[in-house]
PDB file of C-alpha atoms in Angstrom:
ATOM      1  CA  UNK A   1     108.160 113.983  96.141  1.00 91.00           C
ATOM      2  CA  UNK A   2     104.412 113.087  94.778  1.00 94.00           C
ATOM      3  CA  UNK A   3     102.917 113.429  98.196  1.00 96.00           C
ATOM      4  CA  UNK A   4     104.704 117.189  98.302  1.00 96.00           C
ATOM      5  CA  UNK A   5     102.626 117.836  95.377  1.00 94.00           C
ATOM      6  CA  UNK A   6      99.346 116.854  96.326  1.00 95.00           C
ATOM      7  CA  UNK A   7      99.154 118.084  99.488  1.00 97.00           C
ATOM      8  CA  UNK A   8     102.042 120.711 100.609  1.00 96.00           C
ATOM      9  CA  UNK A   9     100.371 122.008 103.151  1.00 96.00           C
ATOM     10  CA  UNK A  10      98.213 119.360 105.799  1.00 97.00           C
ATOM     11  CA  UNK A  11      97.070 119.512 109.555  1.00 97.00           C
ATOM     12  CA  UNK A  12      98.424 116.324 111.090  1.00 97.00           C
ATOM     13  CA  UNK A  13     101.619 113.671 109.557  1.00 97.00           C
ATOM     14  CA  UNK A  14     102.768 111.018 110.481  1.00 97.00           C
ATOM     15  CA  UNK A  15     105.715 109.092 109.133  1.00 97.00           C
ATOM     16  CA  UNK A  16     107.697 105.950 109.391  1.00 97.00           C
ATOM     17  CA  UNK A  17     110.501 104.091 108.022  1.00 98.00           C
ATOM     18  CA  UNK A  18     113.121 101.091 108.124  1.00 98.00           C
ATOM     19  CA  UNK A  19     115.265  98.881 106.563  1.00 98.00           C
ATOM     20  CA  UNK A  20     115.070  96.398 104.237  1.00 98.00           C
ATOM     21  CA  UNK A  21     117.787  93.898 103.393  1.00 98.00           C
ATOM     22  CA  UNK A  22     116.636  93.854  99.551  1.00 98.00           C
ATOM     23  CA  UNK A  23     117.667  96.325  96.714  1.00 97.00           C
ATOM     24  CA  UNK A  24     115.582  98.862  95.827  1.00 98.00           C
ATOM     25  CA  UNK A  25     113.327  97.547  92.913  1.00 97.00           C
ATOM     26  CA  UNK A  26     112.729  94.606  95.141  1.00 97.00           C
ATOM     27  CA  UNK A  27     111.406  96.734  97.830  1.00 98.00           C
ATOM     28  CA  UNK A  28     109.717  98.874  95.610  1.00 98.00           C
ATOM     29  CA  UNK A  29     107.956  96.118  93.875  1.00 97.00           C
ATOM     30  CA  UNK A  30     106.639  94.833  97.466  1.00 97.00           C
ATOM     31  CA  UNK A  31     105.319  97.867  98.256  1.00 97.00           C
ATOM     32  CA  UNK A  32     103.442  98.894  94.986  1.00 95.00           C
ATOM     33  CA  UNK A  33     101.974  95.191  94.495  1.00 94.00           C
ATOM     34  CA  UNK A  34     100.967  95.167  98.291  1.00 95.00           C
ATOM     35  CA  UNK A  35      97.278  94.095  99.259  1.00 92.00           C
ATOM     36  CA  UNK A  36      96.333  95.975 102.181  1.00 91.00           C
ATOM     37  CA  UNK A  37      93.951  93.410 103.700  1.00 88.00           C
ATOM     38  CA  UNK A  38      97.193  91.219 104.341  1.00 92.00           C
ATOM     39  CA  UNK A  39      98.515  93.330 106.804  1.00 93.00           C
ATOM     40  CA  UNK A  40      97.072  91.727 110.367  1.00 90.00           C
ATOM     41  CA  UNK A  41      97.841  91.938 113.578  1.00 89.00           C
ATOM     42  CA  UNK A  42      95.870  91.414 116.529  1.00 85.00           C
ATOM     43  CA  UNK A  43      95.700  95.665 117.472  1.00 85.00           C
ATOM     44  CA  UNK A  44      94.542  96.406 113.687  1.00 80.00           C
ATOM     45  CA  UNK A  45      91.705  93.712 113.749  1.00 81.00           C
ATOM     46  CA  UNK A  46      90.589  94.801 117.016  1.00 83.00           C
ATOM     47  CA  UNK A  47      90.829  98.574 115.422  1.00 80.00           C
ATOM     48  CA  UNK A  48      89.307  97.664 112.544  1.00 77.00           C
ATOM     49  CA  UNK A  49      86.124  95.688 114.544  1.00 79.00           C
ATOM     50  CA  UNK A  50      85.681  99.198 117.235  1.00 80.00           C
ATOM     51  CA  UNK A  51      85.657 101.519 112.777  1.00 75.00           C
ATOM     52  CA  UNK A  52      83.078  99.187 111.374  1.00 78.00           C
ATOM     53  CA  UNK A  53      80.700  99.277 115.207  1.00 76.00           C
ATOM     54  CA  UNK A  54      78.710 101.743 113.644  1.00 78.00           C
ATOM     55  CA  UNK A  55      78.005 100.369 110.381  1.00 77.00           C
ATOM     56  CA  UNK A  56      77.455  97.117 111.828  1.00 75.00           C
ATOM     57  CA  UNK A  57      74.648  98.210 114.091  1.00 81.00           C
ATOM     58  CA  UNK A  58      72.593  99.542 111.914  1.00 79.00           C
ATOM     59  CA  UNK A  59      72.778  96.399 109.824  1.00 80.00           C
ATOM     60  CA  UNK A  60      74.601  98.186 106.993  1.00 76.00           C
ATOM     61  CA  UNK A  61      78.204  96.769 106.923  1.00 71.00           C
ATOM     62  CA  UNK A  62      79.443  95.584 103.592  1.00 69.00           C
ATOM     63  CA  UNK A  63      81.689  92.611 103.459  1.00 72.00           C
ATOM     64  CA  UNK A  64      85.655  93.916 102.267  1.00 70.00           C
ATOM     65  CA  UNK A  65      86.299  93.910  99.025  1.00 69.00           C
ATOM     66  CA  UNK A  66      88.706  90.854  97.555  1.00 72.00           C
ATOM     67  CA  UNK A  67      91.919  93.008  97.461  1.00 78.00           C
ATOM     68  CA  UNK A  68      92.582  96.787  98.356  1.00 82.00           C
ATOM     69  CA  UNK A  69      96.174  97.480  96.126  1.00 86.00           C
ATOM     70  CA  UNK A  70      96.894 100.324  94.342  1.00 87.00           C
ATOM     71  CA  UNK A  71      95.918 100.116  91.216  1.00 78.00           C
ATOM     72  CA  UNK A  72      93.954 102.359  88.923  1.00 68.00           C
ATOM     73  CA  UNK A  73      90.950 100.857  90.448  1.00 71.00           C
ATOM     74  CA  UNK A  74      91.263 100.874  93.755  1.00 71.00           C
ATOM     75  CA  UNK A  75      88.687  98.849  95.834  1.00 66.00           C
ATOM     76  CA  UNK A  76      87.500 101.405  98.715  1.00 73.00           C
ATOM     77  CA  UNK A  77      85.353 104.067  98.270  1.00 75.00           C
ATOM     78  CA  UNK A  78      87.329 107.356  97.899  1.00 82.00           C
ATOM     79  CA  UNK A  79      90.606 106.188  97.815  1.00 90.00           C
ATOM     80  CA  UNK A  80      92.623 106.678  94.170  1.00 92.00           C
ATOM     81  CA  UNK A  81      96.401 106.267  93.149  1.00 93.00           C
ATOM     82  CA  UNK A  82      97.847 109.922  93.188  1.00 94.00           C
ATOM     83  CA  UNK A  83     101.389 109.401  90.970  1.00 93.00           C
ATOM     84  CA  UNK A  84     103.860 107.107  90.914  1.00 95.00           C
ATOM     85  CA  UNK A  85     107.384 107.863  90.255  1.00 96.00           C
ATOM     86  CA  UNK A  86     108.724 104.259  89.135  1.00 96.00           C
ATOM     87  CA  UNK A  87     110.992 102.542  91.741  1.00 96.00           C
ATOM     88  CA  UNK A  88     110.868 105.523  93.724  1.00 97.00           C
ATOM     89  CA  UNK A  89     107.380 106.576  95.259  1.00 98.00           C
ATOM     90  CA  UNK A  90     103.752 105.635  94.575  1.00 96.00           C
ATOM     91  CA  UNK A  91     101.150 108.351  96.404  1.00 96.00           C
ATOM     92  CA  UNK A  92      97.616 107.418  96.910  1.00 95.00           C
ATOM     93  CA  UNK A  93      94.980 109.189  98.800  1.00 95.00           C
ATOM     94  CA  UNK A  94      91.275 110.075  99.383  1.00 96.00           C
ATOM     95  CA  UNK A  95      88.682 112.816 100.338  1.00 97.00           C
ATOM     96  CA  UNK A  96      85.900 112.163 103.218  1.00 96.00           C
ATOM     97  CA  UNK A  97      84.591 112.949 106.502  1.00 96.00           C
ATOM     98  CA  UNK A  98      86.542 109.987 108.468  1.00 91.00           C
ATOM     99  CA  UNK A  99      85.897 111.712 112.043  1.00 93.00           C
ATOM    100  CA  UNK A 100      82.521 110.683 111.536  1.00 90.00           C
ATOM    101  CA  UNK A 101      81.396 107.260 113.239  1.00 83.00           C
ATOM    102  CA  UNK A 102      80.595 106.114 109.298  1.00 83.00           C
ATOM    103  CA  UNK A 103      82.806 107.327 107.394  1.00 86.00           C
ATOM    104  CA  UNK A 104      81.289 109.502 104.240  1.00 92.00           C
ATOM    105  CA  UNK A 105      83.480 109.344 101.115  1.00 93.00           C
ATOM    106  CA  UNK A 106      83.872 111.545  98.080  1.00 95.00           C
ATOM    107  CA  UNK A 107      85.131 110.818  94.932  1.00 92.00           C
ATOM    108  CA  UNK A 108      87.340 112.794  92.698  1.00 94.00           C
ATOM    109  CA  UNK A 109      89.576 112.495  90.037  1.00 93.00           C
ATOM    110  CA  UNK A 110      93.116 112.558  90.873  1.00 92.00           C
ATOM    111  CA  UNK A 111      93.693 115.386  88.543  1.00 94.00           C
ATOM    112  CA  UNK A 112      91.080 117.221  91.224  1.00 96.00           C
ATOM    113  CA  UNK A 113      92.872 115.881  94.372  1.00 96.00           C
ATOM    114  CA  UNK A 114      94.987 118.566  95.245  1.00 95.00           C
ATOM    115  CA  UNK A 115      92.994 121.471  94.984  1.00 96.00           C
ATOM    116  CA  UNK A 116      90.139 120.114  96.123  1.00 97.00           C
ATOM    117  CA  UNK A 117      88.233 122.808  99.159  1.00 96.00           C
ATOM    118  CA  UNK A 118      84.655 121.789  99.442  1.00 97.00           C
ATOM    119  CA  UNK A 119      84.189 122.842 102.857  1.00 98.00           C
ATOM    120  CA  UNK A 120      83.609 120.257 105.303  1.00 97.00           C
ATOM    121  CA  UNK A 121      86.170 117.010 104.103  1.00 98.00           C
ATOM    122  CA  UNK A 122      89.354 116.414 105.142  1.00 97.00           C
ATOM    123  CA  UNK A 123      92.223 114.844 102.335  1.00 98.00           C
ATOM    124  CA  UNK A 124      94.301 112.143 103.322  1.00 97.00           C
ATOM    125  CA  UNK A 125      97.711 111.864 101.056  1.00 98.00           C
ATOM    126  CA  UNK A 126     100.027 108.850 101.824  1.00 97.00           C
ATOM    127  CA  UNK A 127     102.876 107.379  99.851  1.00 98.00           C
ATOM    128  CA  UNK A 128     105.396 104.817 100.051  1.00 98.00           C
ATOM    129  CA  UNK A 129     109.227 105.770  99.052  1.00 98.00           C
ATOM    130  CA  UNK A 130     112.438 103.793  98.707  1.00 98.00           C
ATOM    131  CA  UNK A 131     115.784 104.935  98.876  1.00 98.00           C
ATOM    132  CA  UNK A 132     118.787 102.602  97.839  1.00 97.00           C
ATOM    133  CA  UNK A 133     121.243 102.549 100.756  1.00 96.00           C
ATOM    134  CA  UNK A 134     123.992 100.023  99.282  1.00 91.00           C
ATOM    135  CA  UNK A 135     123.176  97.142 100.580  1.00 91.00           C
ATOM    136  CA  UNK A 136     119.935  97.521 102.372  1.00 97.00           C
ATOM    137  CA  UNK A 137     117.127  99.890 101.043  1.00 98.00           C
ATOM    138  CA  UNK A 138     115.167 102.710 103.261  1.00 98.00           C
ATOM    139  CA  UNK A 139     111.770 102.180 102.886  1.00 98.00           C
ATOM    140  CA  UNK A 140     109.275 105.025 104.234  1.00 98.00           C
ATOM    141  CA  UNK A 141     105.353 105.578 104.251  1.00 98.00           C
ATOM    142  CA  UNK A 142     104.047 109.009 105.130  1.00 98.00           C
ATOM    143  CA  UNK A 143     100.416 109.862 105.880  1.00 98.00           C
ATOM    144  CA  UNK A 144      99.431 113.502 105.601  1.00 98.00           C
ATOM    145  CA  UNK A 145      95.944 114.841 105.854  1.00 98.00           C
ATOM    146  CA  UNK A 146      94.338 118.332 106.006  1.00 98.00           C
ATOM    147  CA  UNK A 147      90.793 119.560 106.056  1.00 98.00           C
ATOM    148  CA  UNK A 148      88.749 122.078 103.901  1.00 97.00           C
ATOM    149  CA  UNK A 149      87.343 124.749 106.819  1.00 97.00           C
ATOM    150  CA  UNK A 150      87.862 125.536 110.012  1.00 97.00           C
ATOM    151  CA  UNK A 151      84.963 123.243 111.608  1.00 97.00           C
ATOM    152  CA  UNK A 152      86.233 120.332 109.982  1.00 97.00           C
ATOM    153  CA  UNK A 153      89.794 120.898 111.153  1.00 97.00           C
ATOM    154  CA  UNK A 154      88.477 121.028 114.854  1.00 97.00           C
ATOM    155  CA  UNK A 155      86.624 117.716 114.460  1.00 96.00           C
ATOM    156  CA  UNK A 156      89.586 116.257 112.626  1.00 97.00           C
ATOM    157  CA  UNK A 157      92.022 117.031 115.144  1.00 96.00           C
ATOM    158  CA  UNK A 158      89.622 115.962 117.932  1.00 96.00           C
ATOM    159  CA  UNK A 159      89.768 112.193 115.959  1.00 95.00           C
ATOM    160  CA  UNK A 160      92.737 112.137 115.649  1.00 96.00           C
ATOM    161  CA  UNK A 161      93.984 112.465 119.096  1.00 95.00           C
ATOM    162  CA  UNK A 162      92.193 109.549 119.488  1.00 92.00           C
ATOM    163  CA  UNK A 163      93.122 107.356 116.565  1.00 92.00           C
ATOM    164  CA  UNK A 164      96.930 108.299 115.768  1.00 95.00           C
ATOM    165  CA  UNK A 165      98.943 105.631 118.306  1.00 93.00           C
ATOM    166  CA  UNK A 166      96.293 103.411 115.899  1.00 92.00           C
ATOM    167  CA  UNK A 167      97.485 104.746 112.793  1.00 93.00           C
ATOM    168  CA  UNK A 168     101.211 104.488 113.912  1.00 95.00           C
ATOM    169  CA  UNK A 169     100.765 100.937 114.520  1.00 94.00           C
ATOM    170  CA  UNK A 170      98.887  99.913 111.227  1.00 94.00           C
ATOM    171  CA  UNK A 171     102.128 101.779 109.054  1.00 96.00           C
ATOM    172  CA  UNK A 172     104.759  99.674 111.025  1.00 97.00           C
ATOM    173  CA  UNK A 173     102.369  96.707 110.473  1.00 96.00           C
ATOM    174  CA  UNK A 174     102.002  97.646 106.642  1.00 97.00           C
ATOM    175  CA  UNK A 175     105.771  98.686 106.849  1.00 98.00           C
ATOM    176  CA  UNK A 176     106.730  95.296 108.387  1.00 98.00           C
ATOM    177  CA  UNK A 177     104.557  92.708 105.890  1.00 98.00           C
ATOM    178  CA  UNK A 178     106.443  94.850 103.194  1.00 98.00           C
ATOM    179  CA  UNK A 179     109.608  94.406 104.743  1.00 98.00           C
ATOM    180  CA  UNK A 180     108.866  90.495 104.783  1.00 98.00           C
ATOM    181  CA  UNK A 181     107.784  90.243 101.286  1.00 98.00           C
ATOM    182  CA  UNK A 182     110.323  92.238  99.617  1.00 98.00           C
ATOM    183  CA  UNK A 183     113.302  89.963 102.133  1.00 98.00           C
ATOM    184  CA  UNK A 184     111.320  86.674 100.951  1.00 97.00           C
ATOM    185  CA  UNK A 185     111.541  87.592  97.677  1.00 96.00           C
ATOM    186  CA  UNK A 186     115.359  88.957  97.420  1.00 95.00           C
ATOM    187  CA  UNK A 187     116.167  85.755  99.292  1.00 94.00           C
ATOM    188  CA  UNK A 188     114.599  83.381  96.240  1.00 91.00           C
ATOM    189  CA  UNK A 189     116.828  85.517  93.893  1.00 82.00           C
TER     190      UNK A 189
END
């Protein structure tokens, strides 16, 4: 898999999956045309208003941008497409300090991704996958991240004790507004 490539090794994962009743390509097509900032739920807007505190406090908070998909020019700060494998995985990911109460971002190319050691950031690599299952198609998204040094990894790990049920719940919500798409579209077919 992509994400096995750009980051074999990591500090914390989490995964989910489930089941779609589309084929495959339909599924896959929901996921890789996704715009993140559709995916809502009362706990992720909540989450999201305790991230942006900081920022907003210091009268620095940026309004989102229009659409966050992934596409060669992704919308966020950091974030980049990693691979895709067509109608099989797309990988994206990013490089910052997101333990910090504002989050500092680095670029880099995606060519740079996976080696990247600067100490003091922390990688996140995420994909989405589909496998055909007859009828119904799996549909997964895995999160992986790992730090650069030591220090980070002990202020990454405190963080995410914290944050993970959080990040659990935004991939079943991101998980479930795929689901819906991809079973709204196989059902106008």
């Amino acid at each position: 898999m992509l994400i096995e490539s750009a980051m074999p090794r990591f500090d914390a994962v989490i995964a989910e999956r489930t089941l779609v009743r589309a084929d495959a390509a339909t599924v896959f097509h929901a996921a890789r045309t996704l715009d993140f900032l559709t995916v809502a739920t009362p706990l992720l807007t909540a989450s999201m208003w305790v991230r942006g505190l900081p920022e907003r406090l210091r009268g620095r908070h940026a309004p989102p941008p229009p659409r966050f998909t992934l596409d060669a020019e992704m919308a966020l700060p950091g974030w980049l497409l990693l691979g895709e494998r067509p109608g099989r995985e797309v990988a994206f990911g990013a490089v910052g300090k997101f333990w910090k109460p504002t989050i500092e971002w680095r670029d880099v190319s995606q060519t740079d991704f996976p080696g990247f050691a600067e100490p003091g950031w922390g990688k996140i690599a995420a994909n989405f996958s589909v496998e055909s299952l007859g009828e119904q198609t799996s549909l997964g998204y895995e999160c992986r991240t790992v730090t650069t040094d030591p220090t980070s990894r002990r202020r990454f790990l405190r963080y995410w004790w914290l944050v993970r049920p959080f990040v659990g719940h935004i991939m079943r919500a991101t998980l479930a507004k795929i689901k819906a798409d991809a079973e709204a579209a196989a059902a106008r077919h």
